[in-house]
């Protein structure tokens, strides 16, 4: 049996003034209420804003909740279709800071991109991008909540203390992630979008996530296609790596 590839671990600090990781239960009435913690899917999306290629996919291993969980409710004026406005209340997290650990694996559902499976070059681009604060804007759950990332080293992640050191907290069953068709591991998951839910627990301020396929609840939402890529329609990792200035390439 072929051994599954797994990259080295990467670490970054994520912070901002406000965050809104919306609990889907609250969406129906127009008023949004945040989860107390970021979801796996939100952290994965933020990680992809730092650097993403279709030849790989990210897995979030764990997150440390550094600051005390605090919320703030704001009245938001929202436009209606008839030209009038309505007032909704959104409840945000305030003064958030998280430390994230992740790694990547090759996307075996895209074998046509196997020429892009160069671990070292992807690794160096990821490290440099984190050192620069990411390649794209970072949003903490929603566009009005601007976030920032900073690269961390392993020892910084492990040594960091949190407000919840010495405490154990259960958040119950929460939305975990989506499984998109190009990330499906099972035959019956192909060409459909699946939402995953699981029990989330925090120990000493750290949440260790299970993989999407290990979640307790899977719900098939609908049929879902995905974009095709080829070597001719995307920039290879070699080309991207060669654009990095020599003095700024991270070597560890």
mmCIF file of C-alpha atoms in Angstrom, residues 57-237:
data_model
loop_
_atom_site.group_PDB
_atom_site.id
_atom_site.type_symbol
_atom_site.label_atom_id
_atom_site.label_comp_id
_atom_site.label_asym_id
_atom_site.label_seq_id
_atom_site.Cartn_x
_atom_site.Cartn_y
_atom_site.Cartn_z
ATOM 1 C CA UNK A 57 -5.157 20.647 0.075
ATOM 2 C CA UNK A 58 -4.749 21.860 3.640
ATOM 3 C CA UNK A 59 -5.668 20.137 6.871
ATOM 4 C CA UNK A 60 -5.982 22.149 10.083
ATOM 5 C CA UNK A 61 -4.485 20.192 12.968
ATOM 6 C CA UNK A 62 -5.143 22.458 15.936
ATOM 7 C CA UNK A 63 -5.861 25.982 17.123
ATOM 8 C CA UNK A 64 -5.038 27.744 20.390
ATOM 9 C CA UNK A 65 -7.562 30.296 21.666
ATOM 10 C CA UNK A 66 -5.231 32.874 23.225
ATOM 11 C CA UNK A 67 -7.620 35.588 24.418
ATOM 12 C CA UNK A 68 -10.746 35.412 26.538
ATOM 13 C CA UNK A 69 -13.875 34.713 24.471
ATOM 14 C CA UNK A 70 -15.852 37.976 24.414
ATOM 15 C CA UNK A 71 -18.819 39.008 22.273
ATOM 16 C CA UNK A 72 -20.261 42.333 21.188
ATOM 17 C CA UNK A 73 -23.631 42.937 19.531
ATOM 18 C CA UNK A 74 -24.036 45.616 16.860
ATOM 19 C CA UNK A 75 -27.110 46.927 15.074
ATOM 20 C CA UNK A 76 -26.606 46.546 11.316
ATOM 21 C CA UNK A 77 -28.755 48.349 8.747
ATOM 22 C CA UNK A 78 -29.459 45.940 5.902
ATOM 23 C CA UNK A 79 -31.099 46.887 2.559
ATOM 24 C CA UNK A 80 -34.316 45.170 1.473
ATOM 25 C CA UNK A 81 -35.410 44.363 -2.092
ATOM 26 C CA UNK A 82 -38.137 47.024 -1.996
ATOM 27 C CA UNK A 83 -35.555 49.756 -1.415
ATOM 28 C CA UNK A 84 -36.215 50.096 2.305
ATOM 29 C CA UNK A 85 -33.856 49.199 5.123
ATOM 30 C CA UNK A 86 -34.138 46.816 8.023
ATOM 31 C CA UNK A 87 -32.257 46.651 11.322
ATOM 32 C CA UNK A 88 -30.596 43.371 12.237
ATOM 33 C CA UNK A 89 -28.396 42.521 15.176
ATOM 34 C CA UNK A 90 -25.091 40.746 14.572
ATOM 35 C CA UNK A 91 -23.126 39.342 17.506
ATOM 36 C CA UNK A 92 -19.360 39.353 16.924
ATOM 37 C CA UNK A 93 -16.342 38.013 18.764
ATOM 38 C CA UNK A 94 -14.154 40.866 20.014
ATOM 39 C CA UNK A 95 -10.349 41.138 20.339
ATOM 40 C CA UNK A 96 -9.537 37.698 18.960
ATOM 41 C CA UNK A 97 -6.182 35.955 18.729
ATOM 42 C CA UNK A 98 -5.532 32.392 17.621
ATOM 43 C CA UNK A 99 -2.454 30.268 16.980
ATOM 44 C CA UNK A 100 -2.949 27.765 14.163
ATOM 45 C CA UNK A 101 -1.110 24.563 13.233
ATOM 46 C CA UNK A 102 -1.664 23.006 9.799
ATOM 47 C CA UNK A 103 -0.089 20.840 7.120
ATOM 48 C CA UNK A 104 -0.822 19.966 3.502
ATOM 49 C CA UNK A 105 -1.264 16.782 1.507
ATOM 50 C CA UNK A 106 -1.325 16.170 -2.226
ATOM 51 C CA UNK A 107 -4.711 16.281 -3.905
ATOM 52 C CA UNK A 108 -4.867 12.757 -5.310
ATOM 53 C CA UNK A 109 -8.162 13.586 -7.045
ATOM 54 C CA UNK A 110 -6.136 15.717 -9.458
ATOM 55 C CA UNK A 111 -3.471 13.270 -10.740
ATOM 56 C CA UNK A 112 -3.030 15.423 -13.849
ATOM 57 C CA UNK A 113 -1.264 17.947 -11.576
ATOM 58 C CA UNK A 114 1.237 15.457 -10.139
ATOM 59 C CA UNK A 115 4.091 17.381 -11.774
ATOM 60 C CA UNK A 116 3.283 20.157 -9.269
ATOM 61 C CA UNK A 117 3.883 17.915 -6.240
ATOM 62 C CA UNK A 118 7.145 19.493 -5.132
ATOM 63 C CA UNK A 119 7.143 19.543 -1.328
ATOM 64 C CA UNK A 120 10.167 21.785 -0.741
ATOM 65 C CA UNK A 121 9.107 24.539 -3.127
ATOM 66 C CA UNK A 122 5.525 24.644 -1.864
ATOM 67 C CA UNK A 123 6.884 24.746 1.679
ATOM 68 C CA UNK A 124 9.172 27.678 0.966
ATOM 69 C CA UNK A 125 6.410 29.677 -0.744
ATOM 70 C CA UNK A 126 4.061 29.048 2.203
ATOM 71 C CA UNK A 127 6.691 30.179 4.720
ATOM 72 C CA UNK A 128 7.543 33.323 2.786
ATOM 73 C CA UNK A 129 3.869 34.180 2.270
ATOM 74 C CA UNK A 130 3.177 33.864 6.003
ATOM 75 C CA UNK A 131 6.193 36.047 6.771
ATOM 76 C CA UNK A 132 4.674 38.724 4.508
ATOM 77 C CA UNK A 133 1.190 38.506 6.048
ATOM 78 C CA UNK A 134 -0.374 36.373 3.305
ATOM 79 C CA UNK A 135 -1.000 36.844 -0.400
ATOM 80 C CA UNK A 136 -4.631 37.949 -0.138
ATOM 81 C CA UNK A 137 -6.768 39.881 2.322
ATOM 82 C CA UNK A 138 -7.600 37.973 5.495
ATOM 83 C CA UNK A 139 -11.200 38.010 6.738
ATOM 84 C CA UNK A 140 -12.278 36.577 10.091
ATOM 85 C CA UNK A 141 -15.467 34.837 9.029
ATOM 86 C CA UNK A 142 -16.937 37.768 7.104
ATOM 87 C CA UNK A 143 -15.677 40.610 4.937
ATOM 88 C CA UNK A 144 -16.229 43.373 7.489
ATOM 89 C CA UNK A 145 -13.924 41.617 9.989
ATOM 90 C CA UNK A 146 -10.359 42.234 8.845
ATOM 91 C CA UNK A 147 -7.699 39.858 10.161
ATOM 92 C CA UNK A 148 -3.936 39.546 10.081
ATOM 93 C CA UNK A 149 -1.539 36.613 10.084
ATOM 94 C CA UNK A 150 2.056 36.312 11.253
ATOM 95 C CA UNK A 151 4.323 33.338 10.814
ATOM 96 C CA UNK A 152 5.265 31.405 13.961
ATOM 97 C CA UNK A 153 7.882 28.766 14.691
ATOM 98 C CA UNK A 154 6.997 25.461 16.325
ATOM 99 C CA UNK A 155 8.549 26.390 19.668
ATOM 100 C CA UNK A 156 6.556 29.640 19.772
ATOM 101 C CA UNK A 157 3.311 27.757 19.184
ATOM 102 C CA UNK A 158 4.033 25.149 21.851
ATOM 103 C CA UNK A 159 5.257 27.650 24.455
ATOM 104 C CA UNK A 160 2.342 30.065 24.040
ATOM 105 C CA UNK A 161 0.000 30.362 27.010
ATOM 106 C CA UNK A 162 -3.735 31.011 26.689
ATOM 107 C CA UNK A 163 -6.516 32.456 28.824
ATOM 108 C CA UNK A 164 -7.927 28.927 29.136
ATOM 109 C CA UNK A 165 -4.836 27.124 30.438
ATOM 110 C CA UNK A 166 -5.881 24.542 33.024
ATOM 111 C CA UNK A 167 -9.478 24.433 31.762
ATOM 112 C CA UNK A 168 -11.512 21.952 29.715
ATOM 113 C CA UNK A 169 -14.511 23.196 27.728
ATOM 114 C CA UNK A 170 -16.938 21.286 25.497
ATOM 115 C CA UNK A 171 -18.668 23.242 22.727
ATOM 116 C CA UNK A 172 -20.901 20.335 21.710
ATOM 117 C CA UNK A 173 -21.749 19.435 18.118
ATOM 118 C CA UNK A 174 -20.599 22.196 15.762
ATOM 119 C CA UNK A 175 -20.224 22.722 12.049
ATOM 120 C CA UNK A 176 -16.746 21.498 11.145
ATOM 121 C CA UNK A 177 -16.186 21.753 7.400
ATOM 122 C CA UNK A 178 -17.353 21.187 3.851
ATOM 123 C CA UNK A 179 -16.065 18.312 1.742
ATOM 124 C CA UNK A 180 -15.872 19.470 -1.861
ATOM 125 C CA UNK A 181 -15.890 16.967 -4.760
ATOM 126 C CA UNK A 182 -12.187 17.406 -5.544
ATOM 127 C CA UNK A 183 -11.350 16.500 -1.918
ATOM 128 C CA UNK A 184 -13.645 13.470 -1.667
ATOM 129 C CA UNK A 185 -12.115 10.244 -0.375
ATOM 130 C CA UNK A 186 -15.143 8.002 -0.884
ATOM 131 C CA UNK A 187 -16.819 7.035 -4.152
ATOM 132 C CA UNK A 188 -20.255 8.185 -2.934
ATOM 133 C CA UNK A 189 -18.802 11.632 -2.119
ATOM 134 C CA UNK A 190 -17.896 12.417 -5.720
ATOM 135 C CA UNK A 191 -19.741 15.283 -7.441
ATOM 136 C CA UNK A 192 -21.596 16.332 -4.275
ATOM 137 C CA UNK A 193 -21.055 18.947 -1.575
ATOM 138 C CA UNK A 194 -21.033 17.533 1.964
ATOM 139 C CA UNK A 195 -21.217 19.382 5.284
ATOM 140 C CA UNK A 196 -19.527 17.825 8.301
ATOM 141 C CA UNK A 197 -20.411 18.247 11.984
ATOM 142 C CA UNK A 198 -18.638 16.922 15.062
ATOM 143 C CA UNK A 199 -18.155 17.350 18.806
ATOM 144 C CA UNK A 200 -15.590 20.072 19.592
ATOM 145 C CA UNK A 201 -13.614 20.154 22.840
ATOM 146 C CA UNK A 202 -10.952 22.546 24.109
ATOM 147 C CA UNK A 203 -8.268 21.428 26.551
ATOM 148 C CA UNK A 204 -5.878 24.019 28.024
ATOM 149 C CA UNK A 205 -6.967 26.498 25.379
ATOM 150 C CA UNK A 206 -6.168 24.142 22.479
ATOM 151 C CA UNK A 207 -8.608 22.447 20.101
ATOM 152 C CA UNK A 208 -7.316 19.442 18.171
ATOM 153 C CA UNK A 209 -9.417 18.953 15.053
ATOM 154 C CA UNK A 210 -10.329 15.614 13.510
ATOM 155 C CA UNK A 211 -10.092 15.253 9.749
ATOM 156 C CA UNK A 212 -13.299 15.969 7.769
ATOM 157 C CA UNK A 213 -13.840 12.287 6.981
ATOM 158 C CA UNK A 214 -13.591 11.470 10.713
ATOM 159 C CA UNK A 215 -16.475 13.766 11.724
ATOM 160 C CA UNK A 216 -19.458 12.207 13.477
ATOM 161 C CA UNK A 217 -22.152 13.622 11.170
ATOM 162 C CA UNK A 218 -22.051 14.014 7.369
ATOM 163 C CA UNK A 219 -24.860 15.674 5.437
ATOM 164 C CA UNK A 220 -25.074 15.629 1.628
ATOM 165 C CA UNK A 221 -26.229 19.068 0.498
ATOM 166 C CA UNK A 222 -26.422 18.961 -3.297
ATOM 167 C CA UNK A 223 -24.664 18.073 -6.510
ATOM 168 C CA UNK A 224 -21.566 20.156 -6.979
ATOM 169 C CA UNK A 225 -19.033 20.425 -9.778
ATOM 170 C CA UNK A 226 -15.491 21.692 -9.651
ATOM 171 C CA UNK A 227 -13.170 23.542 -11.961
ATOM 172 C CA UNK A 228 -10.635 21.617 -14.010
ATOM 173 C CA UNK A 229 -6.998 22.651 -14.088
ATOM 174 C CA UNK A 230 -4.052 21.600 -16.204
ATOM 175 C CA UNK A 231 -0.358 22.396 -16.434
ATOM 176 C CA UNK A 232 -1.196 24.773 -19.273
ATOM 177 C CA UNK A 233 -3.821 26.778 -17.358
ATOM 178 C CA UNK A 234 -1.980 27.420 -14.100
ATOM 179 C CA UNK A 235 1.410 28.652 -12.969
ATOM 180 C CA UNK A 236 3.616 25.761 -11.845
ATOM 181 C CA UNK A 237 5.224 25.751 -8.412
#
